[in-house]
PDB file of C-alpha atoms in Angstrom:
ATOM      1  CA  UNK A  26     -28.278  27.833 186.007  1.00 62.00           C
ATOM      2  CA  UNK A  27     -27.919  31.417 186.939  1.00 69.00           C
ATOM      3  CA  UNK A  28     -30.467  33.761 185.393  1.00 67.00           C
ATOM      4  CA  UNK A  29     -29.044  36.547 183.266  1.00 69.00           C
ATOM      5  CA  UNK A  30     -29.661  40.115 184.202  1.00 73.00           C
ATOM      6  CA  UNK A  31     -30.125  42.792 181.605  1.00 72.00           C
ATOM      7  CA  UNK A  32     -27.994  45.816 182.316  1.00 70.00           C
ATOM      8  CA  UNK A  33     -29.270  49.056 180.880  1.00 72.00           C
ATOM      9  CA  UNK A  34     -26.577  51.475 179.848  1.00 68.00           C
ATOM     10  CA  UNK A  35     -27.191  55.093 178.959  1.00 71.00           C
ATOM     11  CA  UNK A  36     -27.453  55.699 175.253  1.00 66.00           C
ATOM     12  CA  UNK A  37     -24.489  57.790 174.153  1.00 58.00           C
ATOM     13  CA  UNK A  38     -25.406  60.978 172.371  1.00 52.00           C
ATOM     14  CA  UNK A  39     -23.251  61.657 169.342  1.00 46.00           C
ATOM     15  CA  UNK A  40     -21.103  64.751 169.517  1.00 49.00           C
ATOM     16  CA  UNK A  41     -21.783  67.352 166.869  1.00 47.00           C
ATOM     17  CA  UNK A  42     -19.429  67.166 163.922  1.00 42.00           C
ATOM     18  CA  UNK A  43     -18.113  70.641 164.557  1.00 46.00           C
ATOM     19  CA  UNK A  44     -18.586  73.539 166.956  1.00 63.00           C
ATOM     20  CA  UNK A  45     -19.976  76.919 166.035  1.00 83.00           C
ATOM     21  CA  UNK A  46     -16.488  78.462 165.765  1.00 84.00           C
ATOM     22  CA  UNK A  47     -15.376  75.618 163.511  1.00 87.00           C
ATOM     23  CA  UNK A  48     -18.464  76.281 161.380  1.00 88.00           C
ATOM     24  CA  UNK A  49     -17.533  79.963 161.192  1.00 88.00           C
ATOM     25  CA  UNK A  50     -13.958  79.003 160.217  1.00 87.00           C
ATOM     26  CA  UNK A  51     -15.212  76.669 157.488  1.00 88.00           C
ATOM     27  CA  UNK A  52     -17.831  79.106 156.183  1.00 89.00           C
ATOM     28  CA  UNK A  53     -15.198  81.828 156.007  1.00 88.00           C
ATOM     29  CA  UNK A  54     -13.078  79.556 153.799  1.00 88.00           C
ATOM     30  CA  UNK A  55     -16.145  78.602 151.742  1.00 89.00           C
ATOM     31  CA  UNK A  56     -16.933  82.271 151.074  1.00 89.00           C
ATOM     32  CA  UNK A  57     -13.306  82.845 150.104  1.00 86.00           C
ATOM     33  CA  UNK A  58     -13.474  79.871 147.738  1.00 87.00           C
ATOM     34  CA  UNK A  59     -16.548  81.373 146.069  1.00 88.00           C
ATOM     35  CA  UNK A  60     -14.819  84.746 145.799  1.00 85.00           C
ATOM     36  CA  UNK A  61     -11.635  83.237 144.342  1.00 78.00           C
ATOM     37  CA  UNK A  62     -13.096  80.635 141.998  1.00 75.00           C
ATOM     38  CA  UNK A  63     -12.711  82.874 138.946  1.00 72.00           C
ATOM     39  CA  UNK A  64      -9.185  83.910 139.921  1.00 72.00           C
ATOM     40  CA  UNK A  65      -6.219  81.905 138.692  1.00 68.00           C
ATOM     41  CA  UNK A  66      -4.584  79.386 140.984  1.00 66.00           C
ATOM     42  CA  UNK A  67      -1.474  80.745 142.660  1.00 66.00           C
ATOM     43  CA  UNK A  68       1.809  79.004 143.337  1.00 69.00           C
ATOM     44  CA  UNK A  69       2.131  78.486 147.094  1.00 63.00           C
ATOM     45  CA  UNK A  70       5.560  80.074 147.607  1.00 61.00           C
ATOM     46  CA  UNK A  71       4.611  83.086 145.493  1.00 64.00           C
ATOM     47  CA  UNK A  72       1.365  83.605 147.412  1.00 63.00           C
ATOM     48  CA  UNK A  73       3.118  83.514 150.789  1.00 61.00           C
ATOM     49  CA  UNK A  74       5.794  85.917 149.560  1.00 56.00           C
ATOM     50  CA  UNK A  75       3.088  88.437 148.628  1.00 59.00           C
ATOM     51  CA  UNK A  76       1.561  88.493 152.116  1.00 60.00           C
ATOM     52  CA  UNK A  77       2.953  91.915 153.024  1.00 59.00           C
ATOM     53  CA  UNK A  78      -0.394  93.397 154.061  1.00 55.00           C
ATOM     54  CA  UNK A  79      -1.693  95.558 156.876  1.00 52.00           C
ATOM     55  CA  UNK A  80      -2.939  93.948 160.092  1.00 54.00           C
ATOM     56  CA  UNK A  81      -6.599  94.632 159.226  1.00 56.00           C
ATOM     57  CA  UNK A  82      -6.313  92.822 155.901  1.00 66.00           C
ATOM     58  CA  UNK A  83      -4.448  89.783 157.230  1.00 76.00           C
ATOM     59  CA  UNK A  84      -7.396  87.418 157.576  1.00 77.00           C
ATOM     60  CA  UNK A  85      -8.656  88.036 154.051  1.00 80.00           C
ATOM     61  CA  UNK A  86      -5.172  87.911 152.520  1.00 82.00           C
ATOM     62  CA  UNK A  87      -4.203  84.674 154.284  1.00 83.00           C
ATOM     63  CA  UNK A  88      -7.563  83.073 153.470  1.00 85.00           C
ATOM     64  CA  UNK A  89      -7.359  84.024 149.821  1.00 85.00           C
ATOM     65  CA  UNK A  90      -3.795  82.744 149.562  1.00 85.00           C
ATOM     66  CA  UNK A  91      -4.768  79.434 151.185  1.00 88.00           C
ATOM     67  CA  UNK A  92      -7.859  78.887 149.039  1.00 88.00           C
ATOM     68  CA  UNK A  93      -5.997  79.696 145.829  1.00 86.00           C
ATOM     69  CA  UNK A  94      -3.096  77.370 146.709  1.00 85.00           C
ATOM     70  CA  UNK A  95      -4.780  74.356 148.328  1.00 88.00           C
ATOM     71  CA  UNK A  96      -5.239  72.444 145.098  1.00 88.00           C
ATOM     72  CA  UNK A  97      -1.550  72.823 144.272  1.00 86.00           C
ATOM     73  CA  UNK A  98      -0.494  71.885 147.813  1.00 88.00           C
ATOM     74  CA  UNK A  99      -2.652  68.748 147.814  1.00 89.00           C
ATOM     75  CA  UNK A 100      -1.946  67.784 144.222  1.00 89.00           C
ATOM     76  CA  UNK A 101      -5.665  67.570 143.395  1.00 91.00           C
ATOM     77  CA  UNK A 102      -8.669  69.916 143.397  1.00 91.00           C
ATOM     78  CA  UNK A 103      -9.870  70.913 146.867  1.00 90.00           C
ATOM     79  CA  UNK A 104     -13.644  70.530 147.191  1.00 92.00           C
ATOM     80  CA  UNK A 105     -15.615  73.234 149.036  1.00 91.00           C
ATOM     81  CA  UNK A 106     -19.377  73.105 149.444  1.00 92.00           C
ATOM     82  CA  UNK A 107     -21.579  76.207 149.468  1.00 91.00           C
ATOM     83  CA  UNK A 108     -21.418  78.361 152.608  1.00 90.00           C
ATOM     84  CA  UNK A 109     -23.918  77.236 155.237  1.00 88.00           C
ATOM     85  CA  UNK A 110     -24.138  73.642 153.989  1.00 88.00           C
ATOM     86  CA  UNK A 111     -24.799  71.181 156.825  1.00 88.00           C
ATOM     87  CA  UNK A 112     -22.483  68.451 155.556  1.00 91.00           C
ATOM     88  CA  UNK A 113     -18.754  68.655 154.939  1.00 91.00           C
ATOM     89  CA  UNK A 114     -16.573  67.126 152.269  1.00 93.00           C
ATOM     90  CA  UNK A 115     -13.539  65.101 153.287  1.00 95.00           C
ATOM     91  CA  UNK A 116     -11.359  68.047 152.248  1.00 94.00           C
ATOM     92  CA  UNK A 117     -13.339  70.417 154.472  1.00 93.00           C
ATOM     93  CA  UNK A 118     -13.204  68.034 157.437  1.00 94.00           C
ATOM     94  CA  UNK A 119      -9.454  67.825 156.958  1.00 94.00           C
ATOM     95  CA  UNK A 120      -8.924  71.607 156.887  1.00 94.00           C
ATOM     96  CA  UNK A 121     -11.168  72.123 159.949  1.00 93.00           C
ATOM     97  CA  UNK A 122      -9.225  69.483 161.893  1.00 94.00           C
ATOM     98  CA  UNK A 123      -5.978  71.117 160.771  1.00 94.00           C
ATOM     99  CA  UNK A 124      -7.277  74.497 161.937  1.00 93.00           C
ATOM    100  CA  UNK A 125      -8.235  73.048 165.324  1.00 93.00           C
ATOM    101  CA  UNK A 126      -4.832  71.377 165.680  1.00 93.00           C
ATOM    102  CA  UNK A 127      -3.061  74.651 164.844  1.00 92.00           C
ATOM    103  CA  UNK A 128      -5.249  76.685 167.216  1.00 90.00           C
ATOM    104  CA  UNK A 129      -4.809  74.304 170.149  1.00 91.00           C
ATOM    105  CA  UNK A 130      -1.083  73.817 169.605  1.00 91.00           C
ATOM    106  CA  UNK A 131      -1.517  70.082 168.985  1.00 92.00           C
ATOM    107  CA  UNK A 132       1.708  69.561 167.049  1.00 93.00           C
ATOM    108  CA  UNK A 133       1.452  65.782 166.566  1.00 95.00           C
ATOM    109  CA  UNK A 134      -2.079  66.032 165.108  1.00 94.00           C
ATOM    110  CA  UNK A 135      -1.075  68.986 162.925  1.00 95.00           C
ATOM    111  CA  UNK A 136       1.965  67.107 161.633  1.00 96.00           C
ATOM    112  CA  UNK A 137      -0.061  63.944 160.971  1.00 96.00           C
ATOM    113  CA  UNK A 138      -2.722  65.863 159.045  1.00 96.00           C
ATOM    114  CA  UNK A 139      -0.121  67.681 156.973  1.00 96.00           C
ATOM    115  CA  UNK A 140       1.937  64.567 156.218  1.00 96.00           C
ATOM    116  CA  UNK A 141      -1.153  62.620 155.199  1.00 95.00           C
ATOM    117  CA  UNK A 142      -2.071  64.969 152.347  1.00 94.00           C
ATOM    118  CA  UNK A 143       0.477  67.719 151.692  1.00 93.00           C
ATOM    119  CA  UNK A 144       3.828  67.360 149.934  1.00 90.00           C
ATOM    120  CA  UNK A 145       6.807  67.855 152.240  1.00 91.00           C
ATOM    121  CA  UNK A 146       7.926  71.087 150.584  1.00 89.00           C
ATOM    122  CA  UNK A 147       4.468  72.662 151.095  1.00 89.00           C
ATOM    123  CA  UNK A 148       3.714  71.531 154.660  1.00 92.00           C
ATOM    124  CA  UNK A 149       5.297  74.501 156.439  1.00 91.00           C
ATOM    125  CA  UNK A 150       3.500  77.078 154.293  1.00 88.00           C
ATOM    126  CA  UNK A 151       0.095  75.379 154.548  1.00 91.00           C
ATOM    127  CA  UNK A 152       0.500  75.132 158.334  1.00 93.00           C
ATOM    128  CA  UNK A 153       1.434  78.823 158.446  1.00 90.00           C
ATOM    129  CA  UNK A 154      -1.612  79.926 156.445  1.00 89.00           C
ATOM    130  CA  UNK A 155      -4.104  77.700 158.287  1.00 92.00           C
ATOM    131  CA  UNK A 156      -2.611  78.711 161.635  1.00 90.00           C
ATOM    132  CA  UNK A 157      -2.906  82.427 160.837  1.00 87.00           C
ATOM    133  CA  UNK A 158      -6.527  82.035 159.743  1.00 88.00           C
ATOM    134  CA  UNK A 159      -7.368  79.895 162.798  1.00 89.00           C
ATOM    135  CA  UNK A 160      -6.016  82.684 165.045  1.00 86.00           C
ATOM    136  CA  UNK A 161      -9.141  84.698 164.189  1.00 83.00           C
ATOM    137  CA  UNK A 162     -11.481  81.943 165.429  1.00 81.00           C
ATOM    138  CA  UNK A 163     -11.802  80.285 168.860  1.00 75.00           C
ATOM    139  CA  UNK A 164     -11.279  76.730 167.636  1.00 69.00           C
ATOM    140  CA  UNK A 165     -10.076  75.272 170.947  1.00 64.00           C
TER     141      UNK A 165
END
């Protein structure tokens, strides 16, 4: 019989769930959700049509439009936690991954994420809004 040798492998360290820029992206959307929670939900096409704003107001306008339309685009209420929360809901993980895919130009991931949750007629507009918001953060 041959004696067995125990091989010691390095213990993998788990990667953090999200980077600091992804946290900033998510917290920005969380603050917008808090700001918009008393406002009525907006129809997605109408919200995008109203985005004729100045360059300095783009981030706020796109974020507000996205937050007010996400529930309609997904067909169910979008769940945001309070800003600064350490954990993320499934909805928040999804929007962060979508933001990263838009920022890095990862078309296949972006398309997969959109097709998995957003109705076909809303995919282009949701991708537009998330992409414009992600432009303000270094998500790559």
